[in-house]
PDB file of C-alpha atoms in Angstrom:
ATOM      1  CA  MET A   1     170.107  75.209 122.560  1.00 54.00           C
ATOM      2  CA  ARG A   2     170.194  75.945 118.410  1.00 63.00           C
ATOM      3  CA  SER A   3     168.060  72.721 118.612  1.00 63.00           C
ATOM      4  CA  SER A   4     165.273  74.552 120.470  1.00 59.00           C
ATOM      5  CA  LEU A   5     165.786  77.517 118.469  1.00 67.00           C
ATOM      6  CA  ARG A   6     165.428  76.181 115.133  1.00 72.00           C
ATOM      7  CA  LEU A   7     162.229  74.506 116.301  1.00 67.00           C
ATOM      8  CA  LEU A   8     160.786  77.524 117.172  1.00 65.00           C
ATOM      9  CA  VAL A   9     162.299  79.219 114.587  1.00 74.00           C
ATOM     10  CA  GLU A  10     160.183  76.795 112.568  1.00 76.00           C
ATOM     11  CA  ARG A  11     157.185  76.167 114.320  1.00 72.00           C
ATOM     12  CA  VAL A  12     156.662  80.343 113.632  1.00 73.00           C
ATOM     13  CA  LEU A  13     156.951  80.161 110.233  1.00 79.00           C
ATOM     14  CA  GLU A  14     154.725  77.385 110.143  1.00 80.00           C
ATOM     15  CA  ALA A  15     152.512  80.051 111.945  1.00 77.00           C
ATOM     16  CA  LEU A  16     152.842  82.769 109.793  1.00 79.00           C
ATOM     17  CA  LEU A  17     152.014  81.054 106.326  1.00 85.00           C
ATOM     18  CA  VAL A  18     148.801  79.497 107.562  1.00 83.00           C
ATOM     19  CA  VAL A  19     148.257  83.072 108.431  1.00 82.00           C
ATOM     20  CA  VAL A  20     148.499  84.710 105.819  1.00 85.00           C
ATOM     21  CA  ALA A  21     147.219  81.682 103.372  1.00 87.00           C
ATOM     22  CA  LEU A  22     144.229  81.826 106.177  1.00 84.00           C
ATOM     23  CA  ALA A  23     144.269  85.272 104.799  1.00 85.00           C
ATOM     24  CA  SER A  24     144.185  85.207 101.295  1.00 88.00           C
ATOM     25  CA  LEU A  25     141.466  82.336 101.361  1.00 88.00           C
ATOM     26  CA  VAL A  26     139.351  84.822 102.753  1.00 84.00           C
ATOM     27  CA  PHE A  27     140.531  87.919 100.527  1.00 85.00           C
ATOM     28  CA  PHE A  28     140.326  86.241  97.522  1.00 87.00           C
ATOM     29  CA  ALA A  29     136.793  84.430  98.322  1.00 82.00           C
ATOM     30  CA  LEU A  30     135.422  87.950  99.469  1.00 77.00           C
ATOM     31  CA  ARG A  31     136.058  88.788  95.222  1.00 78.00           C
ATOM     32  CA  LEU A  32     135.677  85.878  93.016  1.00 77.00           C
ATOM     33  CA  LEU A  33     133.051  84.741  94.895  1.00 71.00           C
ATOM     34  CA  PRO A  34     129.782  85.660  92.465  1.00 71.00           C
ATOM     35  CA  GLY A  35     128.098  88.535  92.738  1.00 69.00           C
ATOM     36  CA  ASP A  36     130.044  92.002  92.496  1.00 70.00           C
ATOM     37  CA  PRO A  37     130.714  92.564  96.448  1.00 73.00           C
ATOM     38  CA  ALA A  38     129.813  96.177  96.220  1.00 75.00           C
ATOM     39  CA  ARG A  39     126.327  95.668  95.118  1.00 74.00           C
ATOM     40  CA  LEU A  40     126.054  93.663  98.314  1.00 71.00           C
ATOM     41  CA  VAL A  41     127.408  95.321 101.012  1.00 71.00           C
ATOM     42  CA  LEU A  42     124.464  98.054  99.254  1.00 73.00           C
ATOM     43  CA  GLY A  43     121.588  96.115  98.035  1.00 71.00           C
ATOM     44  CA  ASP A  44     120.195  95.545  94.334  1.00 72.00           C
ATOM     45  CA  GLU A  45     118.349  99.121  94.594  1.00 74.00           C
ATOM     46  CA  ALA A  46     122.082 100.920  95.118  1.00 75.00           C
ATOM     47  CA  SER A  47     122.451 103.815  91.880  1.00 81.00           C
ATOM     48  CA  ALA A  48     125.229 103.917  89.249  1.00 81.00           C
ATOM     49  CA  ALA A  49     127.270 106.347  92.197  1.00 84.00           C
ATOM     50  CA  GLU A  50     126.704 105.124  95.284  1.00 80.00           C
ATOM     51  CA  LEU A  51     127.875 102.008  94.263  1.00 79.00           C
ATOM     52  CA  ALA A  52     130.969 103.999  92.879  1.00 84.00           C
ATOM     53  CA  ARG A  53     131.241 105.096  95.944  1.00 82.00           C
ATOM     54  CA  VAL A  54     131.923 102.118  98.112  1.00 78.00           C
ATOM     55  CA  ARG A  55     134.056 100.120  95.108  1.00 80.00           C
ATOM     56  CA  ALA A  56     135.869 103.516  95.842  1.00 82.00           C
ATOM     57  CA  THR A  57     135.984 103.245  99.219  1.00 78.00           C
ATOM     58  CA  LEU A  58     136.800  99.303  99.918  1.00 77.00           C
ATOM     59  CA  HIS A  59     139.326 100.621  96.803  1.00 80.00           C
ATOM     60  CA  LEU A  60     137.278  97.495  94.507  1.00 79.00           C
ATOM     61  CA  ASP A  61     138.040 100.015  91.322  1.00 81.00           C
ATOM     62  CA  GLU A  62     141.923  98.748  91.261  1.00 84.00           C
ATOM     63  CA  SER A  63     142.482  95.678  89.880  1.00 86.00           C
ATOM     64  CA  LEU A  64     142.946  92.415  92.131  1.00 85.00           C
ATOM     65  CA  LEU A  65     146.878  92.559  92.648  1.00 89.00           C
ATOM     66  CA  ALA A  66     146.394  96.300  93.389  1.00 89.00           C
ATOM     67  CA  GLN A  67     143.972  95.143  96.762  1.00 88.00           C
ATOM     68  CA  TYR A  68     145.923  91.600  97.809  1.00 89.00           C
ATOM     69  CA  GLY A  69     149.238  93.948  97.608  1.00 89.00           C
ATOM     70  CA  ARG A  70     147.414  96.857  99.418  1.00 88.00           C
ATOM     71  CA  PHE A  71     145.528  93.957 102.168  1.00 88.00           C
ATOM     72  CA  LEU A  72     148.526  92.231 103.088  1.00 87.00           C
ATOM     73  CA  ARG A  73     150.184  95.219 103.722  1.00 89.00           C
ATOM     74  CA  GLY A  74     147.234  96.501 105.486  1.00 86.00           C
ATOM     75  CA  LEU A  75     147.581  93.004 108.369  1.00 84.00           C
ATOM     76  CA  VAL A  76     151.375  94.010 109.006  1.00 84.00           C
ATOM     77  CA  THR A  77     150.397  97.483 109.989  1.00 86.00           C
ATOM     78  CA  LEU A  78     146.831  95.793 110.789  1.00 83.00           C
ATOM     79  CA  ASP A  79     145.395  98.821 109.338  1.00 84.00           C
ATOM     80  CA  LEU A  80     141.955  97.103 107.052  1.00 83.00           C
ATOM     81  CA  GLY A  81     140.998 100.529 106.798  1.00 83.00           C
ATOM     82  CA  ASP A  82     137.593 101.672 109.000  1.00 82.00           C
ATOM     83  CA  SER A  83     134.283  99.983 109.298  1.00 84.00           C
ATOM     84  CA  PHE A  84     132.425 100.490 106.692  1.00 77.00           C
ATOM     85  CA  ARG A  85     128.903  99.936 108.401  1.00 76.00           C
ATOM     86  CA  ARG A  86     130.733 102.780 111.560  1.00 80.00           C
ATOM     87  CA  PRO A  87     132.814 104.812 109.485  1.00 76.00           C
ATOM     88  CA  GLY A  88     136.076 106.499 111.569  1.00 78.00           C
ATOM     89  CA  THR A  89     136.134 103.039 113.352  1.00 84.00           C
ATOM     90  CA  ALA A  90     139.204 100.575 112.958  1.00 87.00           C
ATOM     91  CA  ALA A  91     138.506  97.913 111.222  1.00 86.00           C
ATOM     92  CA  MET A  92     140.897  96.492 113.747  1.00 87.00           C
ATOM     93  CA  GLY A  93     140.389  97.665 116.314  1.00 88.00           C
ATOM     94  CA  ARG A  94     136.241  96.413 116.315  1.00 88.00           C
ATOM     95  CA  VAL A  95     138.217  93.230 115.737  1.00 88.00           C
ATOM     96  CA  GLY A  96     140.468  93.492 118.890  1.00 86.00           C
ATOM     97  CA  ALA A  97     137.630  94.902 120.973  1.00 85.00           C
ATOM     98  CA  ALA A  98     135.979  91.470 120.729  1.00 83.00           C
ATOM     99  CA  LEU A  99     138.739  89.040 120.347  1.00 79.00           C
ATOM    100  CA  VAL A 100     139.399  89.791 124.355  1.00 77.00           C
ATOM    101  CA  PRO A 101     135.380  88.124 125.820  1.00 77.00           C
ATOM    102  CA  THR A 102     136.430  85.558 123.381  1.00 75.00           C
ATOM    103  CA  ALA A 103     139.263  84.555 124.856  1.00 71.00           C
ATOM    104  CA  GLU A 104     138.619  85.258 128.535  1.00 69.00           C
ATOM    105  CA  LEU A 105     135.035  82.468 127.534  1.00 66.00           C
ATOM    106  CA  ALA A 106     137.411  79.864 125.740  1.00 65.00           C
ATOM    107  CA  VAL A 107     140.583  79.719 125.615  1.00 63.00           C
ATOM    108  CA  ALA A 108     141.535  81.795 130.057  1.00 60.00           C
ATOM    109  CA  VAL A 109     138.154  80.202 131.663  1.00 62.00           C
ATOM    110  CA  GLY A 110     137.245  77.341 129.063  1.00 59.00           C
ATOM    111  CA  ALA A 111     140.318  75.549 129.335  1.00 61.00           C
ATOM    112  CA  THR A 112     141.100  76.028 132.788  1.00 66.00           C
ATOM    113  CA  LEU A 113     137.706  74.036 133.556  1.00 63.00           C
ATOM    114  CA  GLY A 114     138.254  71.452 131.805  1.00 60.00           C
ATOM    115  CA  VAL A 115     141.294  70.516 132.406  1.00 63.00           C
ATOM    116  CA  GLY A 116     141.035  70.848 135.840  1.00 67.00           C
ATOM    117  CA  ALA A 117     138.021  68.784 135.952  1.00 65.00           C
ATOM    118  CA  ALA A 118     139.263  66.181 133.261  1.00 62.00           C
ATOM    119  CA  VAL A 119     142.381  65.976 135.803  1.00 65.00           C
ATOM    120  CA  LEU A 120     139.861  65.980 139.128  1.00 67.00           C
ATOM    121  CA  ALA A 121     137.621  63.057 137.347  1.00 65.00           C
ATOM    122  CA  SER A 122     140.730  60.893 137.012  1.00 62.00           C
ATOM    123  CA  GLY A 123     141.952  60.511 140.251  1.00 64.00           C
ATOM    124  CA  PRO A 124     142.442  57.942 142.445  1.00 66.00           C
ATOM    125  CA  TRP A 125     140.085  58.807 145.289  1.00 67.00           C
ATOM    126  CA  LEU A 126     137.364  57.034 143.018  1.00 70.00           C
ATOM    127  CA  SER A 127     136.055  53.592 143.025  1.00 73.00           C
ATOM    128  CA  PRO A 128     136.265  51.288 140.107  1.00 71.00           C
ATOM    129  CA  ARG A 129     132.377  51.627 140.153  1.00 77.00           C
ATOM    130  CA  GLY A 130     133.111  54.791 140.761  1.00 75.00           C
ATOM    131  CA  ARG A 131     135.839  55.623 137.487  1.00 70.00           C
ATOM    132  CA  ARG A 132     133.389  53.388 134.916  1.00 74.00           C
ATOM    133  CA  TRP A 133     130.824  55.789 135.751  1.00 78.00           C
ATOM    134  CA  VAL A 134     132.961  58.960 135.679  1.00 72.00           C
ATOM    135  CA  GLU A 135     134.150  56.543 131.597  1.00 71.00           C
ATOM    136  CA  ARG A 136     130.505  56.079 130.491  1.00 76.00           C
ATOM    137  CA  ALA A 137     129.657  60.092 130.739  1.00 75.00           C
ATOM    138  CA  LEU A 138     133.282  61.386 129.494  1.00 69.00           C
ATOM    139  CA  ILE A 139     132.167  59.232 126.592  1.00 73.00           C
ATOM    140  CA  GLY A 140     128.545  60.843 126.544  1.00 75.00           C
ATOM    141  CA  VAL A 141     130.072  64.573 126.582  1.00 71.00           C
ATOM    142  CA  ALA A 142     132.017  63.865 123.945  1.00 68.00           C
ATOM    143  CA  ALA A 143     130.344  62.737 121.386  1.00 69.00           C
ATOM    144  CA  ALA A 144     127.291  65.011 122.246  1.00 70.00           C
ATOM    145  CA  PRO A 145     127.489  68.304 120.247  1.00 70.00           C
ATOM    146  CA  LEU A 146     127.008  71.449 122.277  1.00 66.00           C
ATOM    147  CA  VAL A 147     124.368  72.534 121.379  1.00 67.00           C
ATOM    148  CA  ALA A 148     122.010  69.587 121.749  1.00 70.00           C
ATOM    149  CA  PHE A 149     123.662  70.391 126.013  1.00 73.00           C
ATOM    150  CA  ALA A 150     124.464  73.680 126.650  1.00 75.00           C
ATOM    151  CA  PRO A 151     120.548  74.936 125.280  1.00 78.00           C
ATOM    152  CA  VAL A 152     118.989  71.952 127.727  1.00 80.00           C
ATOM    153  CA  ILE A 153     121.588  72.844 131.723  1.00 82.00           C
ATOM    154  CA  THR A 154     121.396  76.582 130.702  1.00 79.00           C
ATOM    155  CA  TRP A 155     117.274  76.187 131.206  1.00 81.00           C
ATOM    156  CA  ALA A 156     117.235  73.473 133.877  1.00 83.00           C
ATOM    157  CA  LEU A 157     119.387  76.225 136.554  1.00 82.00           C
ATOM    158  CA  ALA A 158     119.080  79.349 135.378  1.00 79.00           C
ATOM    159  CA  ALA A 159     114.972  79.854 133.678  1.00 77.00           C
ATOM    160  CA  ARG A 160     113.811  77.027 135.939  1.00 81.00           C
ATOM    161  CA  LEU A 161     115.354  76.472 139.265  1.00 80.00           C
ATOM    162  CA  ARG A 162     117.653  79.452 139.249  1.00 79.00           C
ATOM    163  CA  LEU A 163     121.049  78.514 140.904  1.00 80.00           C
ATOM    164  CA  VAL A 164     123.324  80.723 137.783  1.00 77.00           C
ATOM    165  CA  PRO A 165     122.378  84.412 136.439  1.00 76.00           C
ATOM    166  CA  LEU A 166     121.111  83.710 132.508  1.00 73.00           C
ATOM    167  CA  PRO A 167     124.526  84.087 130.719  1.00 67.00           C
ATOM    168  CA  GLY A 168     122.820  86.832 128.185  1.00 64.00           C
ATOM    169  CA  ASP A 169     122.074  88.399 131.011  1.00 67.00           C
ATOM    170  CA  PRO A 170     124.105  92.238 130.846  1.00 65.00           C
ATOM    171  CA  ASP A 171     123.862  92.283 134.996  1.00 69.00           C
ATOM    172  CA  SER A 172     125.087  88.518 135.091  1.00 69.00           C
ATOM    173  CA  GLY A 173     128.982  89.288 135.553  1.00 69.00           C
ATOM    174  CA  PHE A 174     131.752  87.417 136.442  1.00 70.00           C
ATOM    175  CA  ALA A 175     129.449  84.606 137.207  1.00 73.00           C
ATOM    176  CA  GLY A 176     127.736  84.666 133.854  1.00 71.00           C
ATOM    177  CA  LEU A 177     131.392  83.956 131.972  1.00 66.00           C
ATOM    178  CA  VAL A 178     131.714  81.299 134.324  1.00 72.00           C
ATOM    179  CA  PHE A 179     128.639  79.794 133.877  1.00 76.00           C
ATOM    180  CA  ALA A 180     129.184  79.859 130.097  1.00 72.00           C
ATOM    181  CA  SER A 181     132.634  78.737 130.387  1.00 70.00           C
ATOM    182  CA  ALA A 182     131.592  76.172 132.712  1.00 73.00           C
ATOM    183  CA  LEU A 183     129.247  75.292 129.270  1.00 74.00           C
ATOM    184  CA  LEU A 184     131.865  75.532 127.096  1.00 70.00           C
ATOM    185  CA  ALA A 185     134.264  73.034 129.097  1.00 70.00           C
ATOM    186  CA  LEU A 186     132.097  69.893 129.063  1.00 74.00           C
ATOM    187  CA  PRO A 187     133.096  69.203 125.830  1.00 74.00           C
ATOM    188  CA  LEU A 188     136.747  69.722 126.365  1.00 70.00           C
ATOM    189  CA  ALA A 189     136.712  68.104 129.618  1.00 72.00           C
ATOM    190  CA  ALA A 190     135.390  65.105 127.869  1.00 75.00           C
ATOM    191  CA  HIS A 191     138.321  64.983 125.985  1.00 75.00           C
ATOM    192  CA  VAL A 192     140.576  65.594 128.420  1.00 74.00           C
ATOM    193  CA  GLY A 193     139.400  63.842 130.833  1.00 74.00           C
ATOM    194  CA  ARG A 194     139.408  60.007 128.012  1.00 76.00           C
ATOM    195  CA  ILE A 195     143.138  61.485 127.452  1.00 78.00           C
ATOM    196  CA  ALA A 196     144.222  61.344 130.779  1.00 75.00           C
ATOM    197  CA  ARG A 197     143.050  58.704 132.091  1.00 75.00           C
ATOM    198  CA  ALA A 198     143.960  56.317 129.108  1.00 77.00           C
ATOM    199  CA  SER A 199     147.416  58.218 129.635  1.00 78.00           C
ATOM    200  CA  LEU A 200     148.408  57.452 133.595  1.00 76.00           C
ATOM    201  CA  ALA A 201     146.169  53.375 133.308  1.00 75.00           C
ATOM    202  CA  ALA A 202     149.536  53.062 130.802  1.00 79.00           C
ATOM    203  CA  VAL A 203     151.726  54.355 133.316  1.00 80.00           C
ATOM    204  CA  ASP A 204     149.885  53.083 136.337  1.00 76.00           C
ATOM    205  CA  ARG A 205     152.695  50.025 136.485  1.00 77.00           C
ATOM    206  CA  ALA A 206     155.885  51.918 135.736  1.00 82.00           C
ATOM    207  CA  PRO A 207     158.389  51.319 138.270  1.00 86.00           C
ATOM    208  CA  PHE A 208     158.955  55.049 138.499  1.00 85.00           C
ATOM    209  CA  LEU A 209     155.123  54.275 140.080  1.00 83.00           C
ATOM    210  CA  ALA A 210     156.406  51.006 141.937  1.00 84.00           C
ATOM    211  CA  VAL A 211     159.930  52.468 143.969  1.00 86.00           C
ATOM    212  CA  ALA A 212     157.455  55.688 144.706  1.00 85.00           C
ATOM    213  CA  ARG A 213     155.002  52.838 146.361  1.00 83.00           C
ATOM    214  CA  ALA A 214     157.915  51.387 147.717  1.00 86.00           C
ATOM    215  CA  LYS A 215     158.990  54.195 149.032  1.00 87.00           C
ATOM    216  CA  GLY A 216     155.626  54.648 151.171  1.00 86.00           C
ATOM    217  CA  ALA A 217     154.518  57.234 149.054  1.00 83.00           C
ATOM    218  CA  ARG A 218     151.364  57.927 149.339  1.00 83.00           C
ATOM    219  CA  PRO A 219     148.589  57.449 146.671  1.00 78.00           C
ATOM    220  CA  LEU A 220     147.541  61.159 146.207  1.00 76.00           C
ATOM    221  CA  ARG A 221     151.337  61.799 145.987  1.00 82.00           C
ATOM    222  CA  VAL A 222     152.169  59.170 143.936  1.00 81.00           C
ATOM    223  CA  TRP A 223     149.269  60.473 141.468  1.00 77.00           C
ATOM    224  CA  LEU A 224     150.326  64.488 142.341  1.00 76.00           C
ATOM    225  CA  VAL A 225     153.572  64.113 142.112  1.00 80.00           C
ATOM    226  CA  HIS A 226     155.091  61.017 139.707  1.00 81.00           C
ATOM    227  CA  ALA A 227     152.234  59.806 137.393  1.00 80.00           C
ATOM    228  CA  LEU A 228     150.289  62.746 136.748  1.00 76.00           C
ATOM    229  CA  PRO A 229     153.646  65.019 135.484  1.00 78.00           C
ATOM    230  CA  ALA A 230     154.538  61.636 133.129  1.00 79.00           C
ATOM    231  CA  VAL A 231     151.042  62.570 130.782  1.00 78.00           C
ATOM    232  CA  LEU A 232     150.871  66.408 130.528  1.00 77.00           C
ATOM    233  CA  GLY A 233     152.215  66.116 127.048  1.00 77.00           C
ATOM    234  CA  PRO A 234     149.133  64.315 125.919  1.00 78.00           C
ATOM    235  CA  ILE A 235     146.860  66.874 128.470  1.00 77.00           C
ATOM    236  CA  VAL A 236     148.891  69.822 126.799  1.00 77.00           C
ATOM    237  CA  ALA A 237     148.012  68.361 122.280  1.00 76.00           C
ATOM    238  CA  THR A 238     144.901  66.967 123.524  1.00 77.00           C
ATOM    239  CA  VAL A 239     143.546  70.989 124.576  1.00 75.00           C
ATOM    240  CA  ALA A 240     146.096  72.457 121.378  1.00 74.00           C
ATOM    241  CA  THR A 241     144.078  70.165 119.295  1.00 74.00           C
ATOM    242  CA  GLN A 242     141.081  70.816 120.852  1.00 73.00           C
ATOM    243  CA  LEU A 243     141.310  74.432 120.524  1.00 70.00           C
ATOM    244  CA  GLY A 244     138.859  74.812 117.055  1.00 66.00           C
ATOM    245  CA  ALA A 245     136.309  73.382 118.294  1.00 67.00           C
ATOM    246  CA  LEU A 246     136.928  75.210 122.008  1.00 69.00           C
ATOM    247  CA  LEU A 247     136.606  78.170 119.804  1.00 69.00           C
ATOM    248  CA  GLY A 248     133.912  77.007 117.671  1.00 69.00           C
ATOM    249  CA  GLY A 249     131.839  76.288 120.797  1.00 71.00           C
ATOM    250  CA  ALA A 250     132.228  80.295 121.510  1.00 71.00           C
ATOM    251  CA  VAL A 251     130.948  81.071 119.312  1.00 71.00           C
ATOM    252  CA  VAL A 252     127.373  78.738 119.207  1.00 72.00           C
ATOM    253  CA  LEU A 253     127.220  80.523 122.949  1.00 74.00           C
ATOM    254  CA  GLU A 254     127.777  84.251 121.993  1.00 75.00           C
ATOM    255  CA  ARG A 255     125.205  83.417 119.925  1.00 73.00           C
ATOM    256  CA  MET A 256     122.724  81.532 121.738  1.00 73.00           C
ATOM    257  CA  PHE A 257     123.735  84.583 124.962  1.00 73.00           C
ATOM    258  CA  GLU A 258     123.703  86.933 122.782  1.00 71.00           C
ATOM    259  CA  ARG A 259     126.954  87.711 124.421  1.00 74.00           C
ATOM    260  CA  TRP A 260     129.630  89.914 122.888  1.00 77.00           C
ATOM    261  CA  GLY A 261     133.302  88.228 121.151  1.00 80.00           C
ATOM    262  CA  LEU A 262     134.629  87.598 117.987  1.00 81.00           C
ATOM    263  CA  GLY A 263     131.922  85.894 116.642  1.00 78.00           C
ATOM    264  CA  THR A 264     129.436  88.036 117.035  1.00 81.00           C
ATOM    265  CA  LEU A 265     131.230  90.365 115.792  1.00 86.00           C
ATOM    266  CA  ILE A 266     131.570  87.652 111.948  1.00 84.00           C
ATOM    267  CA  LEU A 267     128.042  87.319 111.472  1.00 82.00           C
ATOM    268  CA  GLU A 268     126.935  90.606 112.841  1.00 83.00           C
ATOM    269  CA  ALA A 269     129.791  91.842 109.765  1.00 84.00           C
ATOM    270  CA  TYR A 270     128.214  88.932 107.061  1.00 81.00           C
ATOM    271  CA  SER A 271     124.914  90.570 108.193  1.00 78.00           C
ATOM    272  CA  THR A 272     126.363  93.840 107.090  1.00 78.00           C
ATOM    273  CA  ARG A 273     128.394  93.074 104.670  1.00 77.00           C
ATOM    274  CA  ASP A 274     130.867  94.752 106.749  1.00 82.00           C
ATOM    275  CA  LEU A 275     133.794  93.668 104.080  1.00 82.00           C
ATOM    276  CA  PRO A 276     136.881  94.539 106.019  1.00 86.00           C
ATOM    277  CA  VAL A 277     135.686  93.909 109.691  1.00 87.00           C
ATOM    278  CA  LEU A 278     134.565  90.714 108.631  1.00 86.00           C
ATOM    279  CA  GLU A 279     138.154  89.818 106.745  1.00 85.00           C
ATOM    280  CA  GLY A 280     139.735  91.215 110.030  1.00 87.00           C
ATOM    281  CA  ALA A 281     137.325  88.797 112.416  1.00 86.00           C
ATOM    282  CA  VAL A 282     137.974  86.423 110.252  1.00 84.00           C
ATOM    283  CA  VAL A 283     141.580  86.791 110.193  1.00 85.00           C
ATOM    284  CA  ALA A 284     142.135  86.698 114.193  1.00 84.00           C
ATOM    285  CA  ALA A 285     139.731  83.696 114.513  1.00 81.00           C
ATOM    286  CA  GLY A 286     142.196  81.554 112.210  1.00 80.00           C
ATOM    287  CA  LEU A 287     145.340  83.511 113.421  1.00 80.00           C
ATOM    288  CA  LEU A 288     144.028  82.646 116.984  1.00 77.00           C
ATOM    289  CA  PHE A 289     144.528  79.252 116.519  1.00 77.00           C
ATOM    290  CA  VAL A 290     147.353  78.863 114.702  1.00 78.00           C
ATOM    291  CA  VAL A 291     148.993  80.717 118.733  1.00 76.00           C
ATOM    292  CA  ALA A 292     147.206  78.264 120.748  1.00 73.00           C
ATOM    293  CA  GLN A 293     148.221  75.747 118.461  1.00 74.00           C
ATOM    294  CA  ALA A 294     152.539  76.858 118.409  1.00 74.00           C
ATOM    295  CA  LEU A 295     152.352  77.079 122.575  1.00 74.00           C
ATOM    296  CA  GLY A 296     151.053  74.409 122.155  1.00 72.00           C
ATOM    297  CA  THR A 297     153.546  72.220 120.835  1.00 73.00           C
ATOM    298  CA  ALA A 298     156.318  74.581 122.518  1.00 73.00           C
ATOM    299  CA  ALA A 299     154.833  73.619 125.783  1.00 72.00           C
ATOM    300  CA  VAL A 300     154.811  69.495 124.881  1.00 71.00           C
ATOM    301  CA  LEU A 301     158.344  69.767 123.716  1.00 70.00           C
ATOM    302  CA  ALA A 302     159.371  71.936 126.739  1.00 71.00           C
ATOM    303  CA  ILE A 303     157.488  68.622 129.006  1.00 70.00           C
ATOM    304  CA  ASP A 304     157.970  65.376 127.488  1.00 66.00           C
ATOM    305  CA  PRO A 305     161.506  65.237 126.698  1.00 64.00           C
ATOM    306  CA  ARG A 306     160.256  61.965 124.853  1.00 62.00           C
ATOM    307  CA  ALA A 307     158.540  64.758 122.288  1.00 61.00           C
ATOM    308  CA  ARG A 308     162.297  66.416 121.797  1.00 60.00           C
ATOM    309  CA  ALA A 309     164.016  63.001 121.417  1.00 61.00           C
ATOM    310  CA  ARG A 310     161.243  62.475 118.552  1.00 60.00           C
ATOM    311  CA  ARG A 311     162.035  65.358 116.559  1.00 58.00           C
TER     312      ARG A 311
END
C-alpha cells in the first residue's frame, strides 16, 4: 500500500512539473521571441494609444518576473484573464468548452474504437492467411499519415457513396462523431494491433495456456479469459504512448472537418493573436497528454504484477 501510494505521489509530482515546464515555455516563447506582442495583436497600423491599452490589458507593461508570477497564479486558479478578442469571456472558459469535444473525439471514442478493432483483429478466429493480411494492413496503416488517407476515405464513403454523413456537417450529429473518431482510430488500431498480436504470439506457448487447453477450454475462452489479460499491460502502455499522436490527429481532423475543439481553438487564437486563450489552450493540451500518460502508467502497474515487481 505504501509503495503504491509513493508511486502515485511520484507520478502526480512528475505530471505537475511537466505541466509547469510546458506552461513556462509557452509564456516565455510568446514574450521573448522577436517582435512586440502588442503590435502582433493589433498590427503595424496601430496607434501608440492603442498599443499602450493592449499592453496594460495583457500586463505587458509590467516586469517579466511580475508577468510570470501573475501567469503562474492564473494557472493555479484557472484564471488567465478574459479573451482579448471576446471581452467579458474568460479565456479558460473557452478552453474548457473546446476541451470536451476534443476529448470525446480523441480519447473516449477514438481510443475505444482503436483498441476494439486491434483486439478483434488479433482473435483466434482468423486463419493463417487472414493473419498475414491483417499484419500487412496494420503495417500499412501505421506507416501512413492521417492526412494521407482521411480525405480519401471521407471522399469515398461520405461524398461518393454517401454511406456516412460528412463529419463537418452541423447535422451529422453522433454519426459524424463516430465516423471522424473511426478515422482517428485507424493509426491507433494499427499500433495497438501489432503490439497485441506480438504479445499474444509471445504467450501462445506459455504453460498456463497449455493447462487451460488441456482442461478442454475452447479457443475463444483461452484467448479471452487467459491470454488477453496477460497482454493488457503492453496494450495499455501503447495506448498511453500513442495519445500524443491521437491528439495531434484530432487537431488535424478538427481543421479538416471544421469541427469545434481544442485544435480549432488553438489555430483561431493564434491567427487572431488572442494570447490568454492561446496560452490556456496549449497548456490544456499538454495537461491532457500528461494526465493520460499518468493514468496509463497507473493502469499498467495495477494490472501487471511484473511491472510492479520491476519498480
